[in-house]
mmCIF file of C-alpha atoms in Angstrom:
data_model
loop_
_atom_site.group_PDB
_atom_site.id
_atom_site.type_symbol
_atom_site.label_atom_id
_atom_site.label_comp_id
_atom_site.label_asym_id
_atom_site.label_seq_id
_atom_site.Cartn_x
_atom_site.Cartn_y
_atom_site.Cartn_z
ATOM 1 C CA UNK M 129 135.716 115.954 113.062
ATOM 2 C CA UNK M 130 132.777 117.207 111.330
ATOM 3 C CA UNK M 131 133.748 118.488 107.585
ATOM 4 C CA UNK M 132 131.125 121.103 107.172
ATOM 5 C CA UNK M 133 132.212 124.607 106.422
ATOM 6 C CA UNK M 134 130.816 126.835 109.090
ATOM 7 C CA UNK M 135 128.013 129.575 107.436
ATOM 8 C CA UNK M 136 128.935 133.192 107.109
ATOM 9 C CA UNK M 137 127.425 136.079 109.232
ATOM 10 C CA UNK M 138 125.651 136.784 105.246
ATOM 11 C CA UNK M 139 124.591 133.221 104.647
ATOM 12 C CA UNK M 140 122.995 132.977 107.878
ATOM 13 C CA UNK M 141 121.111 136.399 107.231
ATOM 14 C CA UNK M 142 120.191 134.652 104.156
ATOM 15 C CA UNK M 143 119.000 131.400 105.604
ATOM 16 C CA UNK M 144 117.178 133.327 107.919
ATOM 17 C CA UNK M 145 115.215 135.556 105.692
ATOM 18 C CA UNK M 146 114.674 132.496 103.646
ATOM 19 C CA UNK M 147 112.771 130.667 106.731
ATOM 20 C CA UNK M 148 110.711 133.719 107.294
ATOM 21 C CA UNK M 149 109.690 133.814 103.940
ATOM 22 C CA UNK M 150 108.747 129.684 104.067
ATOM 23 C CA UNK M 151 106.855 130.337 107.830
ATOM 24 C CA UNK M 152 104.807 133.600 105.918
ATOM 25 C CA UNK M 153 103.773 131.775 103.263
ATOM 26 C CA UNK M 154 102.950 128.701 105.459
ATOM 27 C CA UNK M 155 100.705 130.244 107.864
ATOM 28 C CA UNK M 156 98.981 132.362 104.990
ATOM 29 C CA UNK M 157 98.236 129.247 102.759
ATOM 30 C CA UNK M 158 96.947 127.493 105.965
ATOM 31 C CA UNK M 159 94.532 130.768 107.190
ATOM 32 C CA UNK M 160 93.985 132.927 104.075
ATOM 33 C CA UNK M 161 94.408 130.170 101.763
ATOM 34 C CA UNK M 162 96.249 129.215 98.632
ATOM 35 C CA UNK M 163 94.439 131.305 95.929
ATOM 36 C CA UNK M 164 93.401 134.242 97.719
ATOM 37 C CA UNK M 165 97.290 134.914 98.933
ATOM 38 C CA UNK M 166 99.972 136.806 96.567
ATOM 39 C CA UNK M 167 103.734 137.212 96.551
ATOM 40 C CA UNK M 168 103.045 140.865 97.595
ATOM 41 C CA UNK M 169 100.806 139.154 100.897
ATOM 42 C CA UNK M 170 103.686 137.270 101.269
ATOM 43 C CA UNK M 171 106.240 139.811 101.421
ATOM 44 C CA UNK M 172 104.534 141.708 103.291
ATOM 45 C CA UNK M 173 104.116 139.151 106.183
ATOM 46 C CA UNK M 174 107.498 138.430 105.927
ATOM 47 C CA UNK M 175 108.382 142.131 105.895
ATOM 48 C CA UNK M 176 110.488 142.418 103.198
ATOM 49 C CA UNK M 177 110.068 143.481 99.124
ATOM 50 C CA UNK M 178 108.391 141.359 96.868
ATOM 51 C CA UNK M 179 111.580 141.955 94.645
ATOM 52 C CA UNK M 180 113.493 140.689 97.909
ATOM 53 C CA UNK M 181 111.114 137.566 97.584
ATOM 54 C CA UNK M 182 111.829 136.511 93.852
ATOM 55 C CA UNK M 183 115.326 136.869 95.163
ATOM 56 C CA UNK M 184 114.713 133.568 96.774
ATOM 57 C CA UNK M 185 111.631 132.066 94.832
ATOM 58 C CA UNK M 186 110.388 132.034 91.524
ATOM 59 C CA UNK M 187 106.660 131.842 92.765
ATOM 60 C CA UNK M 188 104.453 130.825 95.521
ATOM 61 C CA UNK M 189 104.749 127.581 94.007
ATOM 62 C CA UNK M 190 108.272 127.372 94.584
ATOM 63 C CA UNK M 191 107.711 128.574 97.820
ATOM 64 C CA UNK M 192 105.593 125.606 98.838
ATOM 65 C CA UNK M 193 107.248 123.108 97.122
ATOM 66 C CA UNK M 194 110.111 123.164 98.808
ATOM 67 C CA UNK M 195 113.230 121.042 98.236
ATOM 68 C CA UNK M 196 112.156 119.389 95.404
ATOM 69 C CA UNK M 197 114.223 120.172 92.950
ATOM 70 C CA UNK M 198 117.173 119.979 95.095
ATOM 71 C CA UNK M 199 116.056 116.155 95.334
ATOM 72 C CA UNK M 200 115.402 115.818 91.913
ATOM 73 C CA UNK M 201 119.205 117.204 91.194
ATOM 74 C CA UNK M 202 120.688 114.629 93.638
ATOM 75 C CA UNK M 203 119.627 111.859 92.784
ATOM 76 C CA UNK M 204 120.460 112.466 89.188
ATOM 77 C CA UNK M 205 124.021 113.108 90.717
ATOM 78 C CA UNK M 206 124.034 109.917 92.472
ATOM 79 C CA UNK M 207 123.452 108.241 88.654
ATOM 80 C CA UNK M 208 125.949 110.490 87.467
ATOM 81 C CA UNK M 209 128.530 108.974 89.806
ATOM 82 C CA UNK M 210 127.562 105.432 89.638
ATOM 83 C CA UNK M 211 129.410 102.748 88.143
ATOM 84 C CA UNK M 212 128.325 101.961 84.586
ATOM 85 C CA UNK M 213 127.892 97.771 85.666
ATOM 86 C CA UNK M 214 125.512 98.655 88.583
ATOM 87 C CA UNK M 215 121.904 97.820 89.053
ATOM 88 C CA UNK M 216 120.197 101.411 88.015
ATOM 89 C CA UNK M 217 117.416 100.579 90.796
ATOM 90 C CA UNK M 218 119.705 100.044 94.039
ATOM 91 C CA UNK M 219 121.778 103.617 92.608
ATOM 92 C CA UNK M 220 118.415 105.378 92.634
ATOM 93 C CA UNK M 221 117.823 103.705 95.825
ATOM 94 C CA UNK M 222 121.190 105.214 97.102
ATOM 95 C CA UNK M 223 119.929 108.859 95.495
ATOM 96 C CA UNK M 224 117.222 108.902 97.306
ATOM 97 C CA UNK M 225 119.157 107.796 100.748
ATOM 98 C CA UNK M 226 121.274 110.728 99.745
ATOM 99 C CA UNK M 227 118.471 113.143 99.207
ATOM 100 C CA UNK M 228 116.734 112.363 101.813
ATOM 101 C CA UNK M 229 119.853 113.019 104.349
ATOM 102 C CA UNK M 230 120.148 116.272 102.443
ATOM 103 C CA UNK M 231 116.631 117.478 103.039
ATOM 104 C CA UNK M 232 115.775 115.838 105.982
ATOM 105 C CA UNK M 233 113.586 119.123 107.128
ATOM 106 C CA UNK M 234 111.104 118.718 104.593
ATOM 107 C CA UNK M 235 109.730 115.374 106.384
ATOM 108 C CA UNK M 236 108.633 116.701 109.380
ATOM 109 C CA UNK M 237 108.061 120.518 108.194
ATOM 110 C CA UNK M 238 104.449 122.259 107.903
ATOM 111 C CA UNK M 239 105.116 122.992 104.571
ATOM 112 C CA UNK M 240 105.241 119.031 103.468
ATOM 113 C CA UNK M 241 102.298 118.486 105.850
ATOM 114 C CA UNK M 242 100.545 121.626 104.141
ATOM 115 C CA UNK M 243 101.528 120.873 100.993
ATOM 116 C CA UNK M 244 99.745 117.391 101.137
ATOM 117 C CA UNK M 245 96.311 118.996 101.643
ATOM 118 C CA UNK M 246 96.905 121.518 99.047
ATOM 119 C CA UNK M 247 97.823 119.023 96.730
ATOM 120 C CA UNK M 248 94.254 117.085 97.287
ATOM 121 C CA UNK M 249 91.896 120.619 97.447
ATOM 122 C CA UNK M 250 93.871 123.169 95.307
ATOM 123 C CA UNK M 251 93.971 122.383 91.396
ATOM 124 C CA UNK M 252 97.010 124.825 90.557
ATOM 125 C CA UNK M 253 99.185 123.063 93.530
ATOM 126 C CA UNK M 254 97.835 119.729 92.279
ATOM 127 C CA UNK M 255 98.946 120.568 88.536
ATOM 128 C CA UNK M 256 102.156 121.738 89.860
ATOM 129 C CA UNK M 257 102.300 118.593 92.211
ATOM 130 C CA UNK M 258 101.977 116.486 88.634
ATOM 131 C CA UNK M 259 104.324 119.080 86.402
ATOM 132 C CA UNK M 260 106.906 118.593 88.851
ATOM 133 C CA UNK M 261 106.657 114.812 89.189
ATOM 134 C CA UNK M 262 106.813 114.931 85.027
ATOM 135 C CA UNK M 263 110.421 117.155 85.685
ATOM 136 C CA UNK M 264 111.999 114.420 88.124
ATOM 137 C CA UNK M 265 110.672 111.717 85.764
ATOM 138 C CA UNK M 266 112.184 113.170 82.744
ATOM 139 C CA UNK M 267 115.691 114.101 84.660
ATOM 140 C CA UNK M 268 115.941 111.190 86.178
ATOM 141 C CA UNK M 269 114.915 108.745 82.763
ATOM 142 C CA UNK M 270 117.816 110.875 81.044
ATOM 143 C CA UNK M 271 120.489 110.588 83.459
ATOM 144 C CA UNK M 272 119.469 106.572 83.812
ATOM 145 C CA UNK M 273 120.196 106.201 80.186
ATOM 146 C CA UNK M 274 122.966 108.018 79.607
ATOM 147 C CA UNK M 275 124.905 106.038 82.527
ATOM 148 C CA UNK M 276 123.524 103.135 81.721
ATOM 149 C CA UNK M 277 124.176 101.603 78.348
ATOM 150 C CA UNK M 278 122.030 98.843 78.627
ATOM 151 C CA UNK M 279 118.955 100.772 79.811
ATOM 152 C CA UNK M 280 116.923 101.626 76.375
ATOM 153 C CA UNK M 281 114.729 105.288 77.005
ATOM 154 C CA UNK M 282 111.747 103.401 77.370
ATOM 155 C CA UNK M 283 113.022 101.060 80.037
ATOM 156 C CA UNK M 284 114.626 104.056 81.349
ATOM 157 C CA UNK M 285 111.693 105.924 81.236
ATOM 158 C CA UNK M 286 109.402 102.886 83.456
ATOM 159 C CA UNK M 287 111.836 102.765 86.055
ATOM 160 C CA UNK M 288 112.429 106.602 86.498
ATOM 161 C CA UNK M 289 108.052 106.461 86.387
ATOM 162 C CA UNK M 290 108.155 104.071 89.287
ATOM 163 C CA UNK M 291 111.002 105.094 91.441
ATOM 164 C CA UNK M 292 109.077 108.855 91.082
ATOM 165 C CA UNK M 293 105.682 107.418 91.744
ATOM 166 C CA UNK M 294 107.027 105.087 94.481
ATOM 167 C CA UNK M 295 108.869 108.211 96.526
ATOM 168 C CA UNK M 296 105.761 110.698 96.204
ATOM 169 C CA UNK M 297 102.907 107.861 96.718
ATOM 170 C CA UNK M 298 105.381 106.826 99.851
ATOM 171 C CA UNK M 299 105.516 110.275 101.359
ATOM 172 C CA UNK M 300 102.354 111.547 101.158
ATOM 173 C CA UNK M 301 101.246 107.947 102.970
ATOM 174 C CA UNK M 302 104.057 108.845 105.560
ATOM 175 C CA UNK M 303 103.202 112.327 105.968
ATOM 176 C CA UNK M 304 99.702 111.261 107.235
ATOM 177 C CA UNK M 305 101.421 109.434 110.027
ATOM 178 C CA UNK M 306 101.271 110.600 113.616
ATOM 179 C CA UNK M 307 103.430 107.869 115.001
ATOM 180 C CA UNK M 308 106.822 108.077 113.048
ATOM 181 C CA UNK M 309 107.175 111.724 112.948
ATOM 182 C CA UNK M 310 111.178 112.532 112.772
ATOM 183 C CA UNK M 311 113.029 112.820 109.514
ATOM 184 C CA UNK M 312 115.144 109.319 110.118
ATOM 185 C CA UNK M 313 111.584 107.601 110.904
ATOM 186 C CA UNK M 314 109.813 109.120 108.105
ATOM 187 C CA UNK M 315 112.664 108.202 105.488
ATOM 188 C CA UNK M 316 113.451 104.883 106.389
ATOM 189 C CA UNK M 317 109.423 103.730 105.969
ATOM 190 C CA UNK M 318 109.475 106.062 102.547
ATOM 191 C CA UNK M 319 112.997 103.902 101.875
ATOM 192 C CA UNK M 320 111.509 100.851 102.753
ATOM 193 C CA UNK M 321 108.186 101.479 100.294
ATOM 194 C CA UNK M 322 110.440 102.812 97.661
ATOM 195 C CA UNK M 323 112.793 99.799 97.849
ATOM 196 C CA UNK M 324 109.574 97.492 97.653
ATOM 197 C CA UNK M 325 108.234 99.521 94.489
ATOM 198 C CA UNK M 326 111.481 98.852 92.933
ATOM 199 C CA UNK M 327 111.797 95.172 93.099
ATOM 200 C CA UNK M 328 114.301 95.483 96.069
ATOM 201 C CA UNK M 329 115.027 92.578 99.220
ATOM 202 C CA UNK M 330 117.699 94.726 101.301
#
């Protein structure tokens, strides 16, 4: 019996307006491109207020980027609720099964795929690309070394660096693929380079 708590008629008017704005923004980056579209192009496209848009976004940024964050705060849950005589690298490995269950759209979307070639042509998407790699980093470290008592912050700090660099290196490689294009394809080869970056034999 399934344990998820069925939407109301309001959240799916929400989720809805939410994937118009996403499918706007997508198609504008793509033909109008990054720098030349605004919030009020947007929101326009999408056919609703700008102020309706910052109801779901802080920025275009946001917009693109996606679930990030959302990642970012699960797997510093999953440290959160680890044991304290663990090994820090298979819990992160277990945040990021987690996350990736959670956000399993984001794999396959044209938002990742877009995202990807803004990040190698558009400095502002590529600065926000690194900012937000910098966020997860620092979240991450800090959660590590709080649960951990044997982790110092600068050992803390290098594994946070490579479980980060490891998940976004793995993706983007992933994301190029044609062959293995479903969310549980797509995270198990991301799992499987992550798990390799981190010293892991499952």
């Amino acid at each position: 019996m399934s344990s998820e708590v069925p939407q109301t008629l309001r959240e799916r008017k929400r989720e809805q307006t939410r994937q118009r704005i996403i499918a706007a923004g997508v198609e504008l980056f793509a033909t109008k491109g990054y720098d030349e579209t605004t919030v009020a192009d947007i929101a326009a496209a999408a056919d609703i207020g700008t102020r309706t848009f910052f109801g779901y976004f802080e920025s275009k940024d946001a917009l693109l980027f996606g679930a990030g964050s959302d990642r970012i705060d699960i797997a510093v849950s999953t440290i959160q609720a680890a044991d304290a005589d663990e090994d820090p690298a298979r819990v992160l490995l277990r945040g990021l099964d987690a996350a990736a269950k959670a956000t399993d759209d984001d794999f396959v979307s044209d938002r990742a795929v877009l995202r990807l070639r803004l990040v190698g042509s558009v400095p502002a998407v590529r600065a926000r690309g690194a900012l937000a790699q910098l966020t997860a980093i620092q979240a991450i470290s800090e959660a590590l070394t709080v649960r951990f008592t044997k982790l110092d912050a600068h050992h803390a700090a290098g594994l946070a660096g490579a479980f980060v660099g490891a998940s976004s290196a793995a993706t983007q490689a992933v994301l190029l693929e044609t062959q293995h294009n479903t969310p549980e394809k797509r995270a198990a080869r991301i799992r499987s380079a992550v798990a390799m970056g981190l010293g892991i034999k499952d």
